Coordinates of C-alpha atoms in Angstrom, one line a residue:
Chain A
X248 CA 117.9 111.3 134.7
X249 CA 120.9 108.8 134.7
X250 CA 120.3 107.8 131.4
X251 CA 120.3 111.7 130.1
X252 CA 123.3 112.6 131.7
X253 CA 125.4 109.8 130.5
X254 CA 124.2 111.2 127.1
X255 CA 125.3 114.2 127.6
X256 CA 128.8 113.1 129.0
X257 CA 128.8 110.9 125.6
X258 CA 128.4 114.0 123.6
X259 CA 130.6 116.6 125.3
X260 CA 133.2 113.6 124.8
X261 CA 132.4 113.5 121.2
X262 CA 132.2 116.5 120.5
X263 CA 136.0 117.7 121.8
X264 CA 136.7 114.0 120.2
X265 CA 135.4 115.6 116.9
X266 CA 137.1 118.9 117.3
X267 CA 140.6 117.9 118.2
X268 CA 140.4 115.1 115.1
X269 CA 139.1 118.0 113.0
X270 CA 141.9 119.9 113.7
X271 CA 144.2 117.5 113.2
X272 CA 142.8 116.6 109.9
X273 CA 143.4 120.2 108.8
X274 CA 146.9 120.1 109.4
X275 CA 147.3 116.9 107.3
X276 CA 144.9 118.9 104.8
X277 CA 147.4 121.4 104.5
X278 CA 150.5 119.6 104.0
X279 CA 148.6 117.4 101.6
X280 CA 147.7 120.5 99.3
X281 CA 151.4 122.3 99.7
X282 CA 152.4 118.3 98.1
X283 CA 150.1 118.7 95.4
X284 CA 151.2 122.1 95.1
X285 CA 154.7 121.4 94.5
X286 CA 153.6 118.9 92.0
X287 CA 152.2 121.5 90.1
X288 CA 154.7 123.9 89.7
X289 CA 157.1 121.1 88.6
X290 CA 154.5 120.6 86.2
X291 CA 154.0 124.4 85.2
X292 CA 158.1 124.3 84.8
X293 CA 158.5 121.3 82.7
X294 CA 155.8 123.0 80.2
X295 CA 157.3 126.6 80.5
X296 CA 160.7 124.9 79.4
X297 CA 160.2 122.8 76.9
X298 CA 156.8 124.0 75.5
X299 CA 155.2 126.9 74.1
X300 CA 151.5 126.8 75.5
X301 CA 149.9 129.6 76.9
X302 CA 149.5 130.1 80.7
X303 CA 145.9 128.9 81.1
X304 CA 146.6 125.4 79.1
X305 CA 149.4 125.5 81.1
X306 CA 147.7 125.4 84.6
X307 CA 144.8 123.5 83.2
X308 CA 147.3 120.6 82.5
X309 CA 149.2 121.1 85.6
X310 CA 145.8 121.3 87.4
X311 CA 145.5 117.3 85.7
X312 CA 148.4 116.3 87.9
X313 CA 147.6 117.9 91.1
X314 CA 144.8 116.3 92.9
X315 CA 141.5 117.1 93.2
X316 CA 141.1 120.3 95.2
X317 CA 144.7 121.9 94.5
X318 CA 143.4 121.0 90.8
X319 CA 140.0 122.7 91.3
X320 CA 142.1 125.4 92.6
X321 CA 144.0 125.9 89.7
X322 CA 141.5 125.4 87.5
X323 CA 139.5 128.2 88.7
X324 CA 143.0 130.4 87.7
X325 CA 143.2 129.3 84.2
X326 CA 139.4 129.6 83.7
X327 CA 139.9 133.3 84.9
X328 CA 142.6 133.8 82.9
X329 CA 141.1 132.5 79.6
X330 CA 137.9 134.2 80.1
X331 CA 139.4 137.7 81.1
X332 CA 142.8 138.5 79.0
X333 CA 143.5 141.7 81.3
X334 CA 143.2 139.7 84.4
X335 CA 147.0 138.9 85.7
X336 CA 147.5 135.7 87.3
X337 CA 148.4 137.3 91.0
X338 CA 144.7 138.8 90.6
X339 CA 143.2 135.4 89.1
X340 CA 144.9 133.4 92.1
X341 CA 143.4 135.9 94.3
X342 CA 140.2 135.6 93.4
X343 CA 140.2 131.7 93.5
X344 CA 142.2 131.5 96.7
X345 CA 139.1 133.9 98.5
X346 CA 137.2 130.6 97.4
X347 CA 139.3 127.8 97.5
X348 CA 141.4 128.8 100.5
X349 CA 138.9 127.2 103.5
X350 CA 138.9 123.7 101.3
X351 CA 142.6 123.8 101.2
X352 CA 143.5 124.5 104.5
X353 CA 146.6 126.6 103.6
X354 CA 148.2 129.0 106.3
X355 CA 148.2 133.2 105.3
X356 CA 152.3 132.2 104.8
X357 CA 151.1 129.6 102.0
X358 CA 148.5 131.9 100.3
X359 CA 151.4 134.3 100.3
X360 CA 153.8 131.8 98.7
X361 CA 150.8 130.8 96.3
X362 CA 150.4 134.6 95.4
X363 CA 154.5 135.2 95.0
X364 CA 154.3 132.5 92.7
X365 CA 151.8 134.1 90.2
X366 CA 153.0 137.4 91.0
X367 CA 155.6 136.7 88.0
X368 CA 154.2 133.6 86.4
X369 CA 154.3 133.4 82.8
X370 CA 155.4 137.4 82.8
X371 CA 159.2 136.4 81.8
X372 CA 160.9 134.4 79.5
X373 CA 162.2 130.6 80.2
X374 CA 165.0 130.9 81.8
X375 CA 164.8 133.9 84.6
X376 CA 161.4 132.2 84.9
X377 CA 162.8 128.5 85.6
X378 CA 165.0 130.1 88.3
X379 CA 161.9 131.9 89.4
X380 CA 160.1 128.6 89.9
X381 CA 163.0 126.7 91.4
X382 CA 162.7 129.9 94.5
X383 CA 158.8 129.0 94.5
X384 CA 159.9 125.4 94.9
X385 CA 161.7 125.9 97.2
X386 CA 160.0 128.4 99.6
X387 CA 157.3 125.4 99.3
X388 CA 159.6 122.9 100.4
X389 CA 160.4 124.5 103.1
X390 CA 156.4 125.4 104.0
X391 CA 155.6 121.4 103.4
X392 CA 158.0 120.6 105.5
X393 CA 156.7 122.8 107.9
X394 CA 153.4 121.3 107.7
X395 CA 154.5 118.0 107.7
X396 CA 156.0 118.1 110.9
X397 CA 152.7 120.1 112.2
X398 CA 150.8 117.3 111.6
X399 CA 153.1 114.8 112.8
X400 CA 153.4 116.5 116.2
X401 CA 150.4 118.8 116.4
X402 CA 147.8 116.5 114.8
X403 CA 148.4 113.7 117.7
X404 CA 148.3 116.6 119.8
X405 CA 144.8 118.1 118.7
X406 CA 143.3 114.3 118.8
X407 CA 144.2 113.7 122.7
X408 CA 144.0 117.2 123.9
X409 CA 140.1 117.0 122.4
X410 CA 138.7 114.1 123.9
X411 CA 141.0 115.4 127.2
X412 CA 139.2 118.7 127.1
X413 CA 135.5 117.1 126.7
X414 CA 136.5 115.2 129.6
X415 CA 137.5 118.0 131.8
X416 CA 134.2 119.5 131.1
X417 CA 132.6 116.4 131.7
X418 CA 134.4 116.5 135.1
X419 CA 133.7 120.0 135.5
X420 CA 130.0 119.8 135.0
X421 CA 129.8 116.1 136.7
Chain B
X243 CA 137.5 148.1 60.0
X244 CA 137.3 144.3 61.0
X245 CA 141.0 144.7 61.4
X246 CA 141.7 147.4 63.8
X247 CA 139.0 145.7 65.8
X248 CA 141.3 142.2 66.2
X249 CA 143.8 144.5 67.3
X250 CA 141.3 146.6 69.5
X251 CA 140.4 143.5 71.7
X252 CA 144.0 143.4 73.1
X253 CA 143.9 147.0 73.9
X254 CA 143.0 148.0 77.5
X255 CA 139.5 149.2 78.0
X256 CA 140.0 153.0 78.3
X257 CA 142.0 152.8 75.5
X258 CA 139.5 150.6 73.8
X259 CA 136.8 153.1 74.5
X260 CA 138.8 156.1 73.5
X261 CA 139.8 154.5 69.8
X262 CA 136.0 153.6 69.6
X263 CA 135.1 157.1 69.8
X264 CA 137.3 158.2 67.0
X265 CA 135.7 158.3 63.7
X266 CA 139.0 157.2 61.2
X267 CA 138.7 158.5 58.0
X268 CA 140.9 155.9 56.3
X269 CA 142.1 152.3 57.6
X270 CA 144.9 152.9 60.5
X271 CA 148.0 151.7 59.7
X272 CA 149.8 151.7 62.6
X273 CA 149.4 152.7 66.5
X274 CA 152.3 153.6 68.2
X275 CA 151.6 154.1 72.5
X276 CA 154.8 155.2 74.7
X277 CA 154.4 155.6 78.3
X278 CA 153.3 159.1 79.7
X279 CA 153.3 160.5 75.9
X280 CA 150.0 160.8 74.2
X281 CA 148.8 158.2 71.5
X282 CA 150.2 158.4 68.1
X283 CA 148.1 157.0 65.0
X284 CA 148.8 156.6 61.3
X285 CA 146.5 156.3 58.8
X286 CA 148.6 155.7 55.5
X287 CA 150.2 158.9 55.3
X288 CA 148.9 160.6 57.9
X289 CA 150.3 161.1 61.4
X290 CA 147.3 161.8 64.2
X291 CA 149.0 162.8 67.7
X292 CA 146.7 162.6 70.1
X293 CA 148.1 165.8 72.1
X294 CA 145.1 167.6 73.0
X295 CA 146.4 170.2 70.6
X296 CA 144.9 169.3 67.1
X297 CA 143.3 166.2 68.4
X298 CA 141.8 165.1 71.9
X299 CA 144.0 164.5 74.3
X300 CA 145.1 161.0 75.3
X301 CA 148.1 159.6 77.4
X302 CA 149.6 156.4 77.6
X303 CA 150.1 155.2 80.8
X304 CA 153.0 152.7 81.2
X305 CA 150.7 150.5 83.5
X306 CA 148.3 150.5 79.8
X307 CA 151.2 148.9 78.6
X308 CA 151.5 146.4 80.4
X309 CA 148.2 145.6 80.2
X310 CA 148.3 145.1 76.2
X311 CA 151.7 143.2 76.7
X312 CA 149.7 141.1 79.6
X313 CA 146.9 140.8 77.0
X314 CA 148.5 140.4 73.4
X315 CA 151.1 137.6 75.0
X316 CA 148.3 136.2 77.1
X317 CA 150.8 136.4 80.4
X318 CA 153.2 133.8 78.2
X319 CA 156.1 135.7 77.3
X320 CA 158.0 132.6 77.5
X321 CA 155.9 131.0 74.3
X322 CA 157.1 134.5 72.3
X323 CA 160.3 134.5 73.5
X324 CA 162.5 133.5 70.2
X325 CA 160.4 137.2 68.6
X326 CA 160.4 139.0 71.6
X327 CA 164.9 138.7 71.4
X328 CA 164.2 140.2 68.0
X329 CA 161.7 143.0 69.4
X330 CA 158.5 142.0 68.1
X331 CA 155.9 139.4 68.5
X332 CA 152.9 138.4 66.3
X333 CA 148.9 139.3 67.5
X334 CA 146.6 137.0 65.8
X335 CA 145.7 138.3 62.4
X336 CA 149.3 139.1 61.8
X337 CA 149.5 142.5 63.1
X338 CA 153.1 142.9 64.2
X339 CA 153.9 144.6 67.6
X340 CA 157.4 146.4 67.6
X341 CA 158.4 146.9 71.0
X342 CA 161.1 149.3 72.8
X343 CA 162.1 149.7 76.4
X344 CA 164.9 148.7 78.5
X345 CA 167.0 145.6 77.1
X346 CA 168.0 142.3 79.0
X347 CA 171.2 141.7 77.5
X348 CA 173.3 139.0 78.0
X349 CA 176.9 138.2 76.2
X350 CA 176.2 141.2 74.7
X351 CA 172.8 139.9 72.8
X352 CA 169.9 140.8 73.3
X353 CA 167.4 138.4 75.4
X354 CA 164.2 139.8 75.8
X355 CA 163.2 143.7 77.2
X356 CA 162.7 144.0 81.5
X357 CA 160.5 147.0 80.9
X358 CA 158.6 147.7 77.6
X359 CA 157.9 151.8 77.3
X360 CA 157.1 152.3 73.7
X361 CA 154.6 149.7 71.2
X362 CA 154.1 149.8 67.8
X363 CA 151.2 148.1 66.5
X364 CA 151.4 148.0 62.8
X365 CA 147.9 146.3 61.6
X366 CA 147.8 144.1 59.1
X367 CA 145.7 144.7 56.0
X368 CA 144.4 142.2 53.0
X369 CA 144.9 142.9 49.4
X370 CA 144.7 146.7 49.5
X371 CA 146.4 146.7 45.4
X372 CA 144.2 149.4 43.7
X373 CA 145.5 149.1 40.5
X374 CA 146.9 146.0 39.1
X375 CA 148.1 146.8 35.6
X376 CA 151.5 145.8 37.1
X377 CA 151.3 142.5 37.0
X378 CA 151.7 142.4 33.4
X379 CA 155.2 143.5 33.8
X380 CA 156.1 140.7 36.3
X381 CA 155.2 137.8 34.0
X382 CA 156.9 135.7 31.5
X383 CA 155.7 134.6 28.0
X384 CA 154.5 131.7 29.8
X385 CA 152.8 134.0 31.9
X386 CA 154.8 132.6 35.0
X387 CA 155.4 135.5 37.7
X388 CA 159.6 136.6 37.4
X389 CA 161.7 136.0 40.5
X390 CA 160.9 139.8 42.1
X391 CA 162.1 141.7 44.6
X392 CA 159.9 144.3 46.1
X393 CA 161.8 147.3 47.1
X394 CA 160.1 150.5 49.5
X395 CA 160.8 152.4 52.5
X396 CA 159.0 151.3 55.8
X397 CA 155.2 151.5 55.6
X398 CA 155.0 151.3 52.2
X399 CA 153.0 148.3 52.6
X400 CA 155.5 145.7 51.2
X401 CA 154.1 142.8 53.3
X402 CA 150.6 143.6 52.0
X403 CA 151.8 143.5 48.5
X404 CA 153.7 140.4 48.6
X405 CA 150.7 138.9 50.2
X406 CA 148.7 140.0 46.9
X407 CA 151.1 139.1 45.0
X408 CA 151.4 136.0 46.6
X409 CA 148.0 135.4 46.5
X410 CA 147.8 136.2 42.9
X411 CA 150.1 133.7 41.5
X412 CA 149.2 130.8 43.9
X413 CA 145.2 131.4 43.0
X414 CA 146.1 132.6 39.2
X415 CA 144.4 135.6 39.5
X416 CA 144.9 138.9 37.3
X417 CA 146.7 136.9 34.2
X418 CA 149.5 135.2 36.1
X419 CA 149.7 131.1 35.8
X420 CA 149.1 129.1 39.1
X421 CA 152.4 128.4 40.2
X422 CA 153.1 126.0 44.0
X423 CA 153.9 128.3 46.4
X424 CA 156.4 128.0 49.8
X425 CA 155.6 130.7 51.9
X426 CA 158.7 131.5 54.9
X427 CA 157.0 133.7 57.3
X428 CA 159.6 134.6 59.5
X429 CA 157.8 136.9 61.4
X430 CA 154.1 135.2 60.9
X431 CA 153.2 138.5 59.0
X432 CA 152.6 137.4 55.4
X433 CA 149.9 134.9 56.2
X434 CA 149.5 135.2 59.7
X435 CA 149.4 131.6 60.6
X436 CA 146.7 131.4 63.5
X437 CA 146.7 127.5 64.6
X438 CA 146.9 126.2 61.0
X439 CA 144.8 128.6 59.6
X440 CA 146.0 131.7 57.8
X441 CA 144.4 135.2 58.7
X442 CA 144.6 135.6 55.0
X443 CA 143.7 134.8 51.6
X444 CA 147.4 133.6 50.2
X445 CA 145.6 130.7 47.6
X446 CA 145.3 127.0 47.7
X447 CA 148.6 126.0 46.3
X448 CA 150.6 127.7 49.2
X449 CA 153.0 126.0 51.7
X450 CA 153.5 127.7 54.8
X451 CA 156.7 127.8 57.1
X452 CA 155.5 130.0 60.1
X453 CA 157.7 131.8 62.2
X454 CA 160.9 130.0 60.4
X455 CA 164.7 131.4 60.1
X456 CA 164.1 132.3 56.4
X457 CA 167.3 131.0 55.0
X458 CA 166.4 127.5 56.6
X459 CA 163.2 127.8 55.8
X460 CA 163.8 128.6 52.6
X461 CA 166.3 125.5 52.1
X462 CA 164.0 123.3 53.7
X463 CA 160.9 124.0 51.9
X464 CA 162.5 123.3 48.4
X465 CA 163.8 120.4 49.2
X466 CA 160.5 118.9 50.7
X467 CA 157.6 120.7 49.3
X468 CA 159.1 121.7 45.7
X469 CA 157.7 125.2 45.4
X470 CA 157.7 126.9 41.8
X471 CA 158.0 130.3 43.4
X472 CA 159.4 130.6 47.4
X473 CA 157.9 134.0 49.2
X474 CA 159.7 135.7 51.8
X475 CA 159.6 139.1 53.0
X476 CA 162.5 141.3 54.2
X477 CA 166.0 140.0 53.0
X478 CA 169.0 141.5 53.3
X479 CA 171.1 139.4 55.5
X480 CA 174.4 137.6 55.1
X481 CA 172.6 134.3 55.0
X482 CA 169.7 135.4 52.7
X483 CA 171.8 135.3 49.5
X484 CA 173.4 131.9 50.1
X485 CA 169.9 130.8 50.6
X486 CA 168.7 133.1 47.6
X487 CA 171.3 131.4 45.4
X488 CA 170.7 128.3 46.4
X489 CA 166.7 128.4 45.0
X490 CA 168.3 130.2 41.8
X491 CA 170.2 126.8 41.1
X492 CA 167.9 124.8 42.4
X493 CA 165.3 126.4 39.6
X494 CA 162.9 128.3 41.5
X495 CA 161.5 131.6 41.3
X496 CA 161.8 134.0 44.1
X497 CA 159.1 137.1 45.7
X498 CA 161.2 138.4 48.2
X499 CA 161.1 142.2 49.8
X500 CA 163.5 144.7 50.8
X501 CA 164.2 147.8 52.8
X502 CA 165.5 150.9 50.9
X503 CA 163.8 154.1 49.5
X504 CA 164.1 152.9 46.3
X505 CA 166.6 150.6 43.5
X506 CA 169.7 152.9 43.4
X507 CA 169.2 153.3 47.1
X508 CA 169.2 149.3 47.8
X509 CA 172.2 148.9 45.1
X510 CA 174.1 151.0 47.8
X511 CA 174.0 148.4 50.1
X512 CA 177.2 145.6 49.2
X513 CA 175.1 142.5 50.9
X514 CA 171.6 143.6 49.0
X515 CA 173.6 144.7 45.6
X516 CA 175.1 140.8 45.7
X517 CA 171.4 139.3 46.4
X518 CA 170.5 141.5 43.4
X519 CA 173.6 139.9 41.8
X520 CA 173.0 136.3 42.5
X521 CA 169.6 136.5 43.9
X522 CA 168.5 136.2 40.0
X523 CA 166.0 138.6 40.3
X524 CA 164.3 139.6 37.0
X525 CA 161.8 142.4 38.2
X526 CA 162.5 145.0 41.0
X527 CA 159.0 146.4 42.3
X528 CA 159.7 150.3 43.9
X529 CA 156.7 150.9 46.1
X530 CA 156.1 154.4 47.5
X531 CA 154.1 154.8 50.5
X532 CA 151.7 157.6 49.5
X533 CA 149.1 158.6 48.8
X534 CA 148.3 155.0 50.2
X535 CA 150.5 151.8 50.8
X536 CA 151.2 149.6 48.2
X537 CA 151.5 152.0 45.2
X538 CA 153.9 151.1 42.6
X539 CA 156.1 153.6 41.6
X540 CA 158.4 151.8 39.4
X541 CA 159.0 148.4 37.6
X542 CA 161.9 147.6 36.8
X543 CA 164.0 144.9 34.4
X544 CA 167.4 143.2 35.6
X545 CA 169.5 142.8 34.7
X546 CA 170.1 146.8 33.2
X547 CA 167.6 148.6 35.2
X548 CA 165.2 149.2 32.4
X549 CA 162.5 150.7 33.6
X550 CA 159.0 149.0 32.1
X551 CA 156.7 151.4 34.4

């Protein structure tokens, strides 16, 4: 009988251990995908200035510099894109963000910033479009930043208050 | 037919449907949408407006536009930006899109359009000459094609016959000697460069400058590729006749075209009479647009305007 309930104290324990790491892992998640973001668009804007590729090779190469799930991410948009020429790239990042969006932890304020971003991409010439990009940049910054400081303060946050609440139920139940 | 159907794949899908309904008694032309006004298409002479009047009713919607700008740039109007400051861009196959709307202009030129409301889609077609007695007329002794200049008013099918002529002398078809060819095709019409792979037949002795500034292009092309004859279309700029004079003294031949009902009409002009001048053209080529593009109406000698046909 002991035996079983020091079990079950172990796993209640565990278990808020688990959730509280889990959701501070999300919030590193998250600021680790706004980074590789922002290393995309940098990307998309160094190829919108200087060369003359179309949108999809475009975010396939800038989908090369990201990492892997931002890069999957875009990916998905430029595979929409090539395989449906009406399809605009606010409706392709739409449709890949419904997917892609649980993986990459971003906040309703990033998919918005994700979505402002295509809303215009490739849909104006280089320079109104570098300026364009520079606002995305920095409205990303800003959200990384954001995020950054979530997971500094939050994600320490999540881990203790987990295993404290496990052990409050332990407590409670004990 | 296999044309209109390059251009048809750009084209939004109740668009699409609609032109695949219609039953086109002779190649389109040219298909002109404006926003909120119904569709307009030309087949050679022929003007179909699709009011609901004579002919079923279809509007263009300004969101339709988009969609075929979306489609025909691939949403990278930053890659077509040098044509779009001119009002055009390229489709491959080389149909040429004229576009209207409102202008972004900056130090009073012309950067680019904020809101397209009219298209013109004129479609590109291969060798459409009929009758090719011509030719004859355009030769030397040696059977070398003259430096010509091919004169006709807009849909006349210049392009097209400058691509056959083109096509002609670099291949030596219909009597005319093989000559090396340096194509400028400022506005990727003549050949329609796709990749490095022309949409037409232009010959195996042709040298291609896509989407080049044609006096550069010109300039450049004999002094690297040494052309025999150097193909251009649409002259009539300050810069053309330097450029023009400069292949005259440099020894090669010239197929150029020009805007203007017809030779009296272009002499008019003080900038074309002085490419006619020093352009050394020998032949002058008056194309009228009817019954279908690319009929000759006159051949003429220079200098003295003789008229051979």
């Amino acid at each position: 009988m002991i035996l079983l309930k020091l079990c079950g104290v172990v796993l209640v324990l565990m278990s808020g251990l688990c959730l509280g790491v889990y959701a501070s892992s999300r919030l590193r998640l998250r600021a680790e995908s706004l980074r590789q973001l922002l290393t995309a668009v940098a990307a998309i804007r160094t190829q919108t200035r200087y060369g003359d590729e179309l949108l999809g090779t475009v975010l396939l190469k800038a989908a090369g510099n990201a990492g892997q799930k931002t890069g999957s991410f875009l990916r998905a948009i430029a595979q929409a894109l090539q395989s449906d020429r009406f399809l605009s790239p606010k409706e392709a990042a739409r449709l890949a963000l419904e997917k892609f969006s649980p993986c990459l932890a971003l906040t309703k304020a990033d998919a918005h910033a994700v979505l402002f971003l295509m809303e215009k991409l490739g849909c104006m010439q280089r320079k109104p479009q570098e300026n364009y990009l520079e606002l995305v940049e920095l409205e990303l910054t800003r959200l990384l930043r954001q995020a950054e400081e979530d997971a500094e303060k939050k994600g320490r946050l999540f881990s203790y208050g987990g295993a404290c609440g496990g052990l409050l139920l332990v407590i409670l139940m004990v | 037919m296999k044309k209109l159907e390059e251009v048809a794949d750009y084209l939004p899908p109740r668009l699409r449907a609609f032109f695949r309904r219609q039953n086109f008694f002779q190649p389109v032309s040219e298909l002109r949408l404006r926003a909120d006004c119904p569709l307009n298409v030309r087949l050679g002479s022929v003007d179909l407006l699709y009011d609901g009047i004579e002919n079923e009713a279809y509007f263009c919607t300004a969101e339709e536009i988009e969609q075929f700008m979306r489609a025909a740039l691939q949403n990278s109007y930053y890659a077509a930006e040098h044509m779009l400051k001119s009002g055009y861009f390229t489709l491959k196959g080389g149909h040429r899109v004229g576009i209207g709307g409102r202008a972004a202009v900056e130090d009073g030129r012309i950067t680019g359009f904020s809101a397209v409301r009219s298209i013109n889609i004129r479609i590109a077609h291969a060798h459409a000459l009929a009758d090719v007695d011509f030719v004859r007329y355009l030769c030397d002794e040696g059977q070398k094609l003259y430096s010509t200049l091919v004169v006709g008013p807009p849909l006349s099918g210049k392009t097209t016959f400058l691509r056959s002529l083109a096509h002609f002398a670099s291949s030596g078809l219909h009597g005319v000697r093989p000559m090396q060819l340096g194509l400028v095709d400022e506005k990727s019409e003549i050949a329609g460069l796709c990749g490095t792979r022309p949409a037409f037949d232009i010959g195996w002795r042709t040298d291609i400058l896509d989407r080049c500034p044609k006096c550069e292009g010109m300039l450049q092309l004999i002094r690297n590729m040494a052309p025999e004859l150097l193909v251009t279309d649409e002259i009539g700029g300050p810069k053309d006749a330097e450029a023009l004079c400069e292949a005259v003294r440099c020894g090669v031949r010239v197929l150029a075209s020009a805007h203007a009902n017809d030779l009296s009409e272009l002499c008019l002009r003080p900038l074309c009479r002085q490419i006619l001048l020093d352009g050394g053209f020998r032949r002058v080529v008056e194309l009228k647009g009817w019954p279908a593009a690319g009929q000759v109406q006159a051949v003429y000698e220079l200098p003295g305007k003789r008229r051979l046909q």
